[in-house]
XYZ file of C-alpha atoms in Angstrom:
540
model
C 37.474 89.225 94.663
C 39.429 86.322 96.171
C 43.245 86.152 97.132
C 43.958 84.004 94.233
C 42.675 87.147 92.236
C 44.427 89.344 93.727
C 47.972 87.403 93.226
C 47.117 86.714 89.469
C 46.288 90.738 89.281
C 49.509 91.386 90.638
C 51.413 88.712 88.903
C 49.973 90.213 85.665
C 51.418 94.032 86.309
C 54.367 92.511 87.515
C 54.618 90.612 83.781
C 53.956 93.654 82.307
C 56.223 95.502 83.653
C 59.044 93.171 83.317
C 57.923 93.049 79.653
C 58.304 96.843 79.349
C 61.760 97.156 80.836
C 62.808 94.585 78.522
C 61.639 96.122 75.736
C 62.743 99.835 76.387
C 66.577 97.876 77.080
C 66.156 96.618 73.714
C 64.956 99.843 72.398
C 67.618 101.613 74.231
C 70.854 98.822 73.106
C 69.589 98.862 69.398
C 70.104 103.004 69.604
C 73.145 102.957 70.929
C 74.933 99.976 69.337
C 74.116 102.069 65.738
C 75.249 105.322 66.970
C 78.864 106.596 66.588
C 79.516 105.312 70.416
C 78.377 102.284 69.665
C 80.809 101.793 66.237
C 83.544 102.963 68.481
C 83.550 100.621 70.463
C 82.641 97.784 68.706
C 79.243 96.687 70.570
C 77.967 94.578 67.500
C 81.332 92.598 66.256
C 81.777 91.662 70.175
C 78.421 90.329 70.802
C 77.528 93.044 73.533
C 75.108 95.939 74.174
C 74.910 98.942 76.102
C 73.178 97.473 79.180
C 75.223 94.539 79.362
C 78.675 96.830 79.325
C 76.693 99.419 82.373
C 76.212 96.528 84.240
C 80.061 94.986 83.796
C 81.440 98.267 84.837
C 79.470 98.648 87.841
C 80.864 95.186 89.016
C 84.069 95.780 88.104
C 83.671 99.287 90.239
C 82.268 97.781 93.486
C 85.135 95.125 93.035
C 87.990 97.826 93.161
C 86.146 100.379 94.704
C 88.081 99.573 98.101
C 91.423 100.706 96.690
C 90.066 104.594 97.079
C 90.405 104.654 100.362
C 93.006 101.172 100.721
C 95.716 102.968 98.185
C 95.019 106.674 100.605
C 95.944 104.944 103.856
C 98.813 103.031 102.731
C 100.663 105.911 100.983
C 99.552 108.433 103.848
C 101.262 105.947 106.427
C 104.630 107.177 104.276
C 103.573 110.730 105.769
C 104.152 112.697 102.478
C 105.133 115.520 102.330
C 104.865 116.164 105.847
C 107.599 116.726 108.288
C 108.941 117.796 111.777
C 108.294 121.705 110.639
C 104.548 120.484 110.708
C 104.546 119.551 114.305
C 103.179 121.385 117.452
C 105.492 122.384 119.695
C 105.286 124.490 123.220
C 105.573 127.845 122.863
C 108.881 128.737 122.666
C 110.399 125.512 121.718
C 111.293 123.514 118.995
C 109.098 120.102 118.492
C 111.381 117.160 119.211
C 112.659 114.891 116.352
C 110.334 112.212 117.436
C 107.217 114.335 117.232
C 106.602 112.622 113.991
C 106.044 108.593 116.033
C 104.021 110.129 118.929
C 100.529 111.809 118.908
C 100.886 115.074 117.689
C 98.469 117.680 116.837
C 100.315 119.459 114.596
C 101.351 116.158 112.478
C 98.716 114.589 112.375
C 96.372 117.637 110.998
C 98.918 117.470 108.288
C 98.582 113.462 107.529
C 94.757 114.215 107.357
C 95.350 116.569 104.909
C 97.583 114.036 103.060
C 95.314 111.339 103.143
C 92.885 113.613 101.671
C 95.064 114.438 98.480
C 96.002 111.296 98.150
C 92.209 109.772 97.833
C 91.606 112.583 95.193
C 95.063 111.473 93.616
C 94.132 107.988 93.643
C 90.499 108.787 92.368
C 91.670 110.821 89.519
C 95.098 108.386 88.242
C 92.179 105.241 87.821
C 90.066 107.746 86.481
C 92.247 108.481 83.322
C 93.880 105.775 83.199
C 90.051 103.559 83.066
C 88.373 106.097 80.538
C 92.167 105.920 78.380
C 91.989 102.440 78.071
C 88.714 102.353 76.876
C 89.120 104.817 74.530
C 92.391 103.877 73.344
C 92.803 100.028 73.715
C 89.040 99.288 73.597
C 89.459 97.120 76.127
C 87.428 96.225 79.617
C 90.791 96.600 81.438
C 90.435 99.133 84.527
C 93.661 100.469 85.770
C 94.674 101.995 89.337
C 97.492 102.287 91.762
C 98.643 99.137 92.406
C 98.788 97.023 95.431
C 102.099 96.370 96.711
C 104.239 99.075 94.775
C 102.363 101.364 97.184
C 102.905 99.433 99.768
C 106.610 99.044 98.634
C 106.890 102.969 98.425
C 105.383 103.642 101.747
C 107.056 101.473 104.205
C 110.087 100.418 101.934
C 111.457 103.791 100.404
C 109.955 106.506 101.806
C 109.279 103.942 105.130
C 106.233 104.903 108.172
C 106.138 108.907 108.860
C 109.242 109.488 106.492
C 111.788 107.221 108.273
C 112.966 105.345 104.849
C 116.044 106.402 102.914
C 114.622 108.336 100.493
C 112.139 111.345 100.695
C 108.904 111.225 99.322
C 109.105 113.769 97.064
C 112.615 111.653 95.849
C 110.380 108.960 95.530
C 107.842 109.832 93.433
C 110.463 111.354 90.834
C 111.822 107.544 91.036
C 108.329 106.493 89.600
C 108.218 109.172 87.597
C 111.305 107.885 85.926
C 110.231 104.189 86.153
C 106.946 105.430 83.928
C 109.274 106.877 81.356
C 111.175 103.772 81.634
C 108.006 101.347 81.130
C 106.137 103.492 78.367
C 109.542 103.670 76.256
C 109.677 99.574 76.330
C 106.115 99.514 75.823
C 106.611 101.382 72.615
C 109.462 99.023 71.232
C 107.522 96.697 72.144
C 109.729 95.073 74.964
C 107.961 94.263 77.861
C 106.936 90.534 77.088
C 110.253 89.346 76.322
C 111.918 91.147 79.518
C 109.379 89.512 81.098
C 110.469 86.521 80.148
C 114.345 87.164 81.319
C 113.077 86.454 85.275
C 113.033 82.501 85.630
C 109.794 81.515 86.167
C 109.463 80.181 89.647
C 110.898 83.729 90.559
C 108.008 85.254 88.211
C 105.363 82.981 90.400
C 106.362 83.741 93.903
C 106.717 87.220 93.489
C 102.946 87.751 93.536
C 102.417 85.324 96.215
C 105.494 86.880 98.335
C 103.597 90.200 97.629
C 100.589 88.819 98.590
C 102.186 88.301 102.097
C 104.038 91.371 102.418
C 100.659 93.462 101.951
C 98.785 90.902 104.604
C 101.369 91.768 107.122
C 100.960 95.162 106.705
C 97.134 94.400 107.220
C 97.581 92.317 110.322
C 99.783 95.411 112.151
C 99.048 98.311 114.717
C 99.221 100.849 112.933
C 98.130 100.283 109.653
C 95.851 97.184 110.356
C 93.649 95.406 112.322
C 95.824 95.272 115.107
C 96.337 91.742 115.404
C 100.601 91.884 115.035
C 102.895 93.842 117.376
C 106.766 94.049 118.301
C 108.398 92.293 120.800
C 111.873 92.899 122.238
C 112.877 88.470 122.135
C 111.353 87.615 119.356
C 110.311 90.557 117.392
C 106.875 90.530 116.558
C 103.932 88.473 118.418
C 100.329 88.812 118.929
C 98.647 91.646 120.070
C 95.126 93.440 119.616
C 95.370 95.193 122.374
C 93.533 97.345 124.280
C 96.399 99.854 124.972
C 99.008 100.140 122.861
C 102.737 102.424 122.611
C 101.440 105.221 120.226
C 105.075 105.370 119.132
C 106.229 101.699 118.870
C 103.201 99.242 118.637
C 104.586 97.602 121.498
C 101.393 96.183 123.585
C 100.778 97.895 127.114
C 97.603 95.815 128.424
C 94.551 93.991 127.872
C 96.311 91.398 124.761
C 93.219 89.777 122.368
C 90.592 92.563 123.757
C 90.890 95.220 121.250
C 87.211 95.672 120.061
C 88.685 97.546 116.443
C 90.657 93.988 116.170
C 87.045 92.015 116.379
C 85.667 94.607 114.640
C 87.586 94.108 111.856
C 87.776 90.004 112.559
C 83.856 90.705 111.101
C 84.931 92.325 108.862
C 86.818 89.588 106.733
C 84.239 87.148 107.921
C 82.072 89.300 105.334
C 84.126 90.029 102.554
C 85.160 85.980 102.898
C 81.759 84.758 103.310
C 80.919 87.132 99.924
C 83.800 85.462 98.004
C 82.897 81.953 99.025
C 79.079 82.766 97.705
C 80.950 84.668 95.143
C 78.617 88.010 95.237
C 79.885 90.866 93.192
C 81.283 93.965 95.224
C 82.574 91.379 98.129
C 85.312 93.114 99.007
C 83.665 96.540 99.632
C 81.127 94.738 101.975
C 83.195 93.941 104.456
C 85.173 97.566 104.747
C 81.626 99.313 104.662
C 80.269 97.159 107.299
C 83.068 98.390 109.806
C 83.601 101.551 108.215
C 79.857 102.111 108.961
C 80.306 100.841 112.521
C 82.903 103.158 113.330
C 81.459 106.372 112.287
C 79.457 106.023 115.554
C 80.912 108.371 118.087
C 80.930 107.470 121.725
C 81.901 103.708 121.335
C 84.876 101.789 121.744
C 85.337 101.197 118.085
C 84.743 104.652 117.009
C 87.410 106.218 114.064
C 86.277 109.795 115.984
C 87.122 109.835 119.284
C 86.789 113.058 121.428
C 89.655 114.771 120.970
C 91.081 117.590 119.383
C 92.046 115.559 116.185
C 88.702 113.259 116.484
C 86.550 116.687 116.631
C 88.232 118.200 113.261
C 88.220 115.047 111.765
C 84.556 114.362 112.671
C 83.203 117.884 111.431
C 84.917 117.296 107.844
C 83.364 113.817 107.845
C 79.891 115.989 108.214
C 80.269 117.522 105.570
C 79.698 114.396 103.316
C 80.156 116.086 99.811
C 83.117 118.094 99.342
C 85.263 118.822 96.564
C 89.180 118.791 97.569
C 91.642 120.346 95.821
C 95.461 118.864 95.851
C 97.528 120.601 98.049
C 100.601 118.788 98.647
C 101.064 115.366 96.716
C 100.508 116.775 93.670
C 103.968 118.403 91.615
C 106.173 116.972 94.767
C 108.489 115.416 92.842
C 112.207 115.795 93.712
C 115.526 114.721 92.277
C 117.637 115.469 94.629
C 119.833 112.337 95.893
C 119.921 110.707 92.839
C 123.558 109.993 93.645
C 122.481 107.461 96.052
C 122.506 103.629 95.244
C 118.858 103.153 97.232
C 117.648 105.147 94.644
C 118.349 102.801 91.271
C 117.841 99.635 93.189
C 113.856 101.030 93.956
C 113.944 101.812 90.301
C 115.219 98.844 88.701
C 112.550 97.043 91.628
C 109.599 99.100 90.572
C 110.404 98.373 86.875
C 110.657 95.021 87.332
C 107.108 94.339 89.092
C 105.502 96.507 86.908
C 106.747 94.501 83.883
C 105.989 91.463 85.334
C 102.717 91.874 86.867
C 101.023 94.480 84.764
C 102.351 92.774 81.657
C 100.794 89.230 83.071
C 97.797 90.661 84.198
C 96.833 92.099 80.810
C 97.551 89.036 79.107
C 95.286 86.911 81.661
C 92.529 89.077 81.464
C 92.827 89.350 77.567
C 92.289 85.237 77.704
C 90.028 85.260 79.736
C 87.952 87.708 77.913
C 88.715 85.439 75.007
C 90.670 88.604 72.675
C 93.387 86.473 72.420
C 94.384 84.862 68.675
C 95.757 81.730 67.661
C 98.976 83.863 67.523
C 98.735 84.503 71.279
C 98.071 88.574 70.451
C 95.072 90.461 70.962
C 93.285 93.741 69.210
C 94.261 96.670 71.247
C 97.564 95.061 72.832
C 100.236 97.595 71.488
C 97.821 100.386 73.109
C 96.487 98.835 76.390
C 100.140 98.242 77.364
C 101.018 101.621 76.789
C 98.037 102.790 78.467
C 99.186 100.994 81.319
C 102.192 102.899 81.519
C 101.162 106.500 80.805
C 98.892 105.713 83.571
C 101.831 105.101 85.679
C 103.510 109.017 84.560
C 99.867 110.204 85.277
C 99.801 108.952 88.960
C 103.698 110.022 89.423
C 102.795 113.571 89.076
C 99.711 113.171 91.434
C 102.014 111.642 94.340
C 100.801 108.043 94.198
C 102.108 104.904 93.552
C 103.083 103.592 90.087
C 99.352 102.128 88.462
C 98.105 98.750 86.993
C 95.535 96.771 85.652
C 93.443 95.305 87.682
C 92.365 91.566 87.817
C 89.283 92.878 89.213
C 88.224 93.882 85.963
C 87.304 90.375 85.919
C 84.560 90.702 87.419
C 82.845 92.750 84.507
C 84.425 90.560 82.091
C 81.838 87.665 83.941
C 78.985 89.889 83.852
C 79.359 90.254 79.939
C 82.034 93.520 79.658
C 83.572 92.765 76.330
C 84.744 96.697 75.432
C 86.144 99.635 76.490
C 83.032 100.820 76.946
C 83.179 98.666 80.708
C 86.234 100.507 81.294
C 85.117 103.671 80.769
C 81.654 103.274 82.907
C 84.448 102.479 85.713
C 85.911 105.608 84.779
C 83.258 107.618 85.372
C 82.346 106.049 89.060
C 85.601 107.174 90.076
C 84.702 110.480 89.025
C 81.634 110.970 90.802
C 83.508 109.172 93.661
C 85.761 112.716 93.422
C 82.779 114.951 94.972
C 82.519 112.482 98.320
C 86.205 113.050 99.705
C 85.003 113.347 103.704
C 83.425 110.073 103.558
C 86.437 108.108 101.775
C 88.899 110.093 104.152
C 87.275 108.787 107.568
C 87.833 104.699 106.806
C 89.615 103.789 110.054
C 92.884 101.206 109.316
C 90.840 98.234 110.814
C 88.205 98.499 108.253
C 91.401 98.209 105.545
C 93.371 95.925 107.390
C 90.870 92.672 106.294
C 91.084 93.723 102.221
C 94.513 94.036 102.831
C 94.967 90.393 103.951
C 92.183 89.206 101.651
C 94.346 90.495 98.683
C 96.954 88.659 100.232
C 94.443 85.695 100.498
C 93.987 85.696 96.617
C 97.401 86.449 95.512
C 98.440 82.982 96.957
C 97.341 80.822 94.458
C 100.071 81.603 92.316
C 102.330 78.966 94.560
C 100.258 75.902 93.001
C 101.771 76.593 89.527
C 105.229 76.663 91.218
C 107.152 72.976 90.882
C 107.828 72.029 94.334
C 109.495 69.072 93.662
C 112.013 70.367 91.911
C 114.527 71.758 94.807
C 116.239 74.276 92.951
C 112.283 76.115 91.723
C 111.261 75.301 94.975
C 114.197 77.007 97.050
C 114.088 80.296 95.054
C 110.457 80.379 95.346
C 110.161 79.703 99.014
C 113.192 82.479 99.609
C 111.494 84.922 97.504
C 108.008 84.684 99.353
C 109.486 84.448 102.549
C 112.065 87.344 102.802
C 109.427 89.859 101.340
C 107.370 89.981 104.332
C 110.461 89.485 106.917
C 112.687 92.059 105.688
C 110.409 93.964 105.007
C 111.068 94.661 101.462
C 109.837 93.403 98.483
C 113.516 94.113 96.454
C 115.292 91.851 98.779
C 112.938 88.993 97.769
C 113.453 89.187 94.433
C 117.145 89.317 94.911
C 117.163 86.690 97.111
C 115.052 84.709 94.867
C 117.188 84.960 91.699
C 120.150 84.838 93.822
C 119.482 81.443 95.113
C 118.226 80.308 91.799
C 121.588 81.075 90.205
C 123.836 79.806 92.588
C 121.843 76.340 92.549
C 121.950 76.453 88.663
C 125.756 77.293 88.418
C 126.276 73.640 88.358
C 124.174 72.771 85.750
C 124.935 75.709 83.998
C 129.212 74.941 84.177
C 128.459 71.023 83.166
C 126.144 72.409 80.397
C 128.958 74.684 79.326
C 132.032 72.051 79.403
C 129.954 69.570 77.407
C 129.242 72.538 74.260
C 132.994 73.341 74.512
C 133.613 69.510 74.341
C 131.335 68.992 71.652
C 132.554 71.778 69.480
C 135.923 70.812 70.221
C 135.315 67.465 68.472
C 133.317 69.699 65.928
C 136.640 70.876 65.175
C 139.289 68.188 65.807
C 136.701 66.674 63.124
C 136.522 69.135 60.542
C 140.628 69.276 60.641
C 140.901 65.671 59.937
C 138.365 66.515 56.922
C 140.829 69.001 55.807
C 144.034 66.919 56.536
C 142.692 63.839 54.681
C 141.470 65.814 52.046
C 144.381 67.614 51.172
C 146.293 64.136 51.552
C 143.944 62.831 48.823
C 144.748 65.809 46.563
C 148.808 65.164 46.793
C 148.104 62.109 45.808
């Protein structure tokens, strides 16, 4: 038997096979698409199938899967409900109020067992909030907590290891309130028109300033890559070094030689590299292939170094499957200090970026997914917005941030997702994700730092819809991108922003004004003379 035999042989099975797959697919989409699953959701009228909406969830899961661990970190860096009671101290003293900035057994055993609730937290609010949106809105929307309000309640109100103005536990009865807040205009049926109260260039560079704000968190010490550190003249500068101030950032020696900084450096070379060849899951490459790296023990880059903390930290991450039960996010919701002006600005804020961006998100996707009429409404859009915020009352009472849709759900909209049924595949990966807890609790900050400033990457390209060459749009753009990330705070961009934008339209604005009292002064001085001449014509 020759070789040319032997490849047609194999080419042959290899047909048949193929042949057989497809067939049992068909067998297997026809079943389903009559069945009552398959009525509910519409498979049929939308021109999809069973198969089609497995696959669209799966890409819309390895797309978003990154925010498990991302969303963990970045609220954990708040310290949640830990405090200074949770820190070691010598025997017979009390732990010093700074034990909470330095290395500290005591608080950082507790942070580990933050970070753990909040990964189950985060897991379970885009959990019900997927599989609700499927069910209820019928839509391939997939919803979790969203990227820059929890980066905005971490550093901003609670701020790094509880140094904010607020208390977490304050906090997350702000969003709590906020939720309320956003589901009761969702069921008037308000949020598109308040949306449409922020002037537009404001509306634009908010997700680009946000954008920013979450890639400088990416880029620092302790929450990053590395690459940014303080510095006493000019306040931050380069770093990635090899020592560092456990308490400040501040860099002690060996600037540029951090190996977790090059580490990571690979890292976004190949989550960017997937984007450019645009291969589905890209952003989860580039975390696993450092995450994966750093589970080595013994090296220079390892996230389990041999300490005290590195050993318990590194016999929970052996464990690999482990179900963890909420211990201290969950229910911590406080309204004490309530009286205090911080407070209502951080809820007005968190309002206002969740009507904006979760409203505009929706509506994108629903284009691109082509539910959108010649009306500019889609099926399902009275539900899916107040899907989107019950999700955020969900997450409130888990201690996360407030939730959204994501525009990752894009991704299974391009790989055919046309129902809910996409949404609640995605669901269910988040569930199973529930029973690997030691694995999604040991991603070191340099594996998260790249996504971070990836996100930031692709939240930029809202500044090309922005009209630069119109000075007033482009001033309260530029200040509203550019004070999020250097204060710090993604409130005083936005009032920045619309405070710039008013005081260079209250010009326009008072000519605009003098001209309609003008005009309806003549209006008047007019209708007078009608009056007078008529009357005159009457005497006569």
């Amino acid at each position: 038997m020759g070789g040319g035999d032997l490849c047609a042989g194999a080419g042959n099975f290899f047909h048949r096979v193929a042949k057989s797959w497809t067939k049992a697919e068909q067998t297997l989409n026809d079943a389903v698409s009559k069945s009552f699953i398959g009525k509910y959701f519409k498979l049929e009228a939308r021109k999809s199938c069973f198969t089609k909406e497995l696959r669209a969830g799966t890409a819309t899961f390895l797309t978003m899967a990154y925010i498990i661990s991302v969303n963990a970190t970045i609220i954990g860096d708040s310290g949640g409900t830990c405090s200074i009671a949770d820190c070691s101290a010598p025997a017979n003293q009390t732990a010093a109020p700074d034990c909470m900035f330095k290395p500290n057994e005591g608080y950082e055993n507790c942070l580990s067992k933050t970070k753990s609730d909040l990964v189950v937290a985060t897991v379970l609010s885009s959990m019900i909030g997927s599989i609700a949106m499927g069910v209820l809105a019928n839509l391939p929307l997939s919803l979790a907590p969203g990227m820059g309000p929890n980066a905005y309640l971490a550093y901003n109100i609670v701020g790094f290891h509880g140094s904010g103005p607020i208390s977490y536990g304050t906090a997350q009865a702000v969003v709590l309130i906020e939720g309320c807040a956003f589901l009761f205009l969702s069921v008037c049926g308000l949020r598109s028109k308040l949306a449409k109260l922020i002037p537009q260039p404001i509306r634009l560079a908010c997700a680009a300033g946000i954008g920013l704000f979450i890639a400088f968190v990416g880029l620092q010490v302790h929450q990053g890559v590395g690459l940014i550190g303080p510095d006493e003249s000019t306040l931050v500068t380069l770093t990635a070094c090899v020592k560092t101030d456990p308490a400040t950032g501040r860099c002690i020696n060996g600037k540029m030689q951090s190996p977790t900084f090059w580490l990571g450096f690979l890292g976004f070379v190949v989550t960017g590299y997937g984007l450019m060849k645009e291969m589905k899951g890209s952003m989860i490459y580039g975390l696993l292939f450092v995450t994966l790296i750093s589970w080595i023990r013994g090296t220079p880059v390892t996230n389990f170094p041999y300490t005290a903390v590195g050993d318990t930290n590194f016999n929970y991450f052996k464990k690999v499957v482990d179900f963890h039960k909420i211990q201290s996010t969950a229910g911590a919701i406080s309204f004490s200090n309530f009286n205090r002006s911080e407070v209502w600005v951080v809820l007005v804020t968190l309002l206002y970026v969740d009507v904006l961006a979760s409203t505009g998100i929706i509506y994108t996707l629903a284009e691109l997914g082509g539910f959108v009429n010649e009306k500019g409404a889609f099926e399902g859009e009275y539900l899916a917005y107040i899907v989107d915020a019950g999700s955020t009352i969900v997450g409130s009472t888990l201690g996360v941030s407030p939730s959204a849709t994501y525009i990752e759900s894009s991704a299974g909209m391009r790989e055919g997702g046309r129902t809910g049924l996409t949404a609640v595949v995605v669901g269910m990966y988040f569930f199973m994700s529930l029973f690997f807890t030691p694995l999604l609790t040991s991603v070191p900050p340099w594996a998260i730092g790249p996504s971070l400033v990836m996100v930031g990457v692709m939240m930029m390209k809202a500044v090309k819809d922005i009209n630069w060459s119109d000075m007033k749009t482009a001033a309260a753009a530029f200040v509203t991108m550019l004070l999020m990330p250097l204060t710090y705070s993604i409130a005083n961009g936005i009032i920045g922003g619309i405070g710039i934008y008013v005081a260079l339209s209250l010009y326009d604005w008072t000519v605009g004004l003098i001209r309609r009292m003008n005009k309806m002064r003549k209006t008047v001085v007019e209708e007078q003379n009608q009056v007078s001449a008529t009357v005159a014509v009457e005497i006569i």
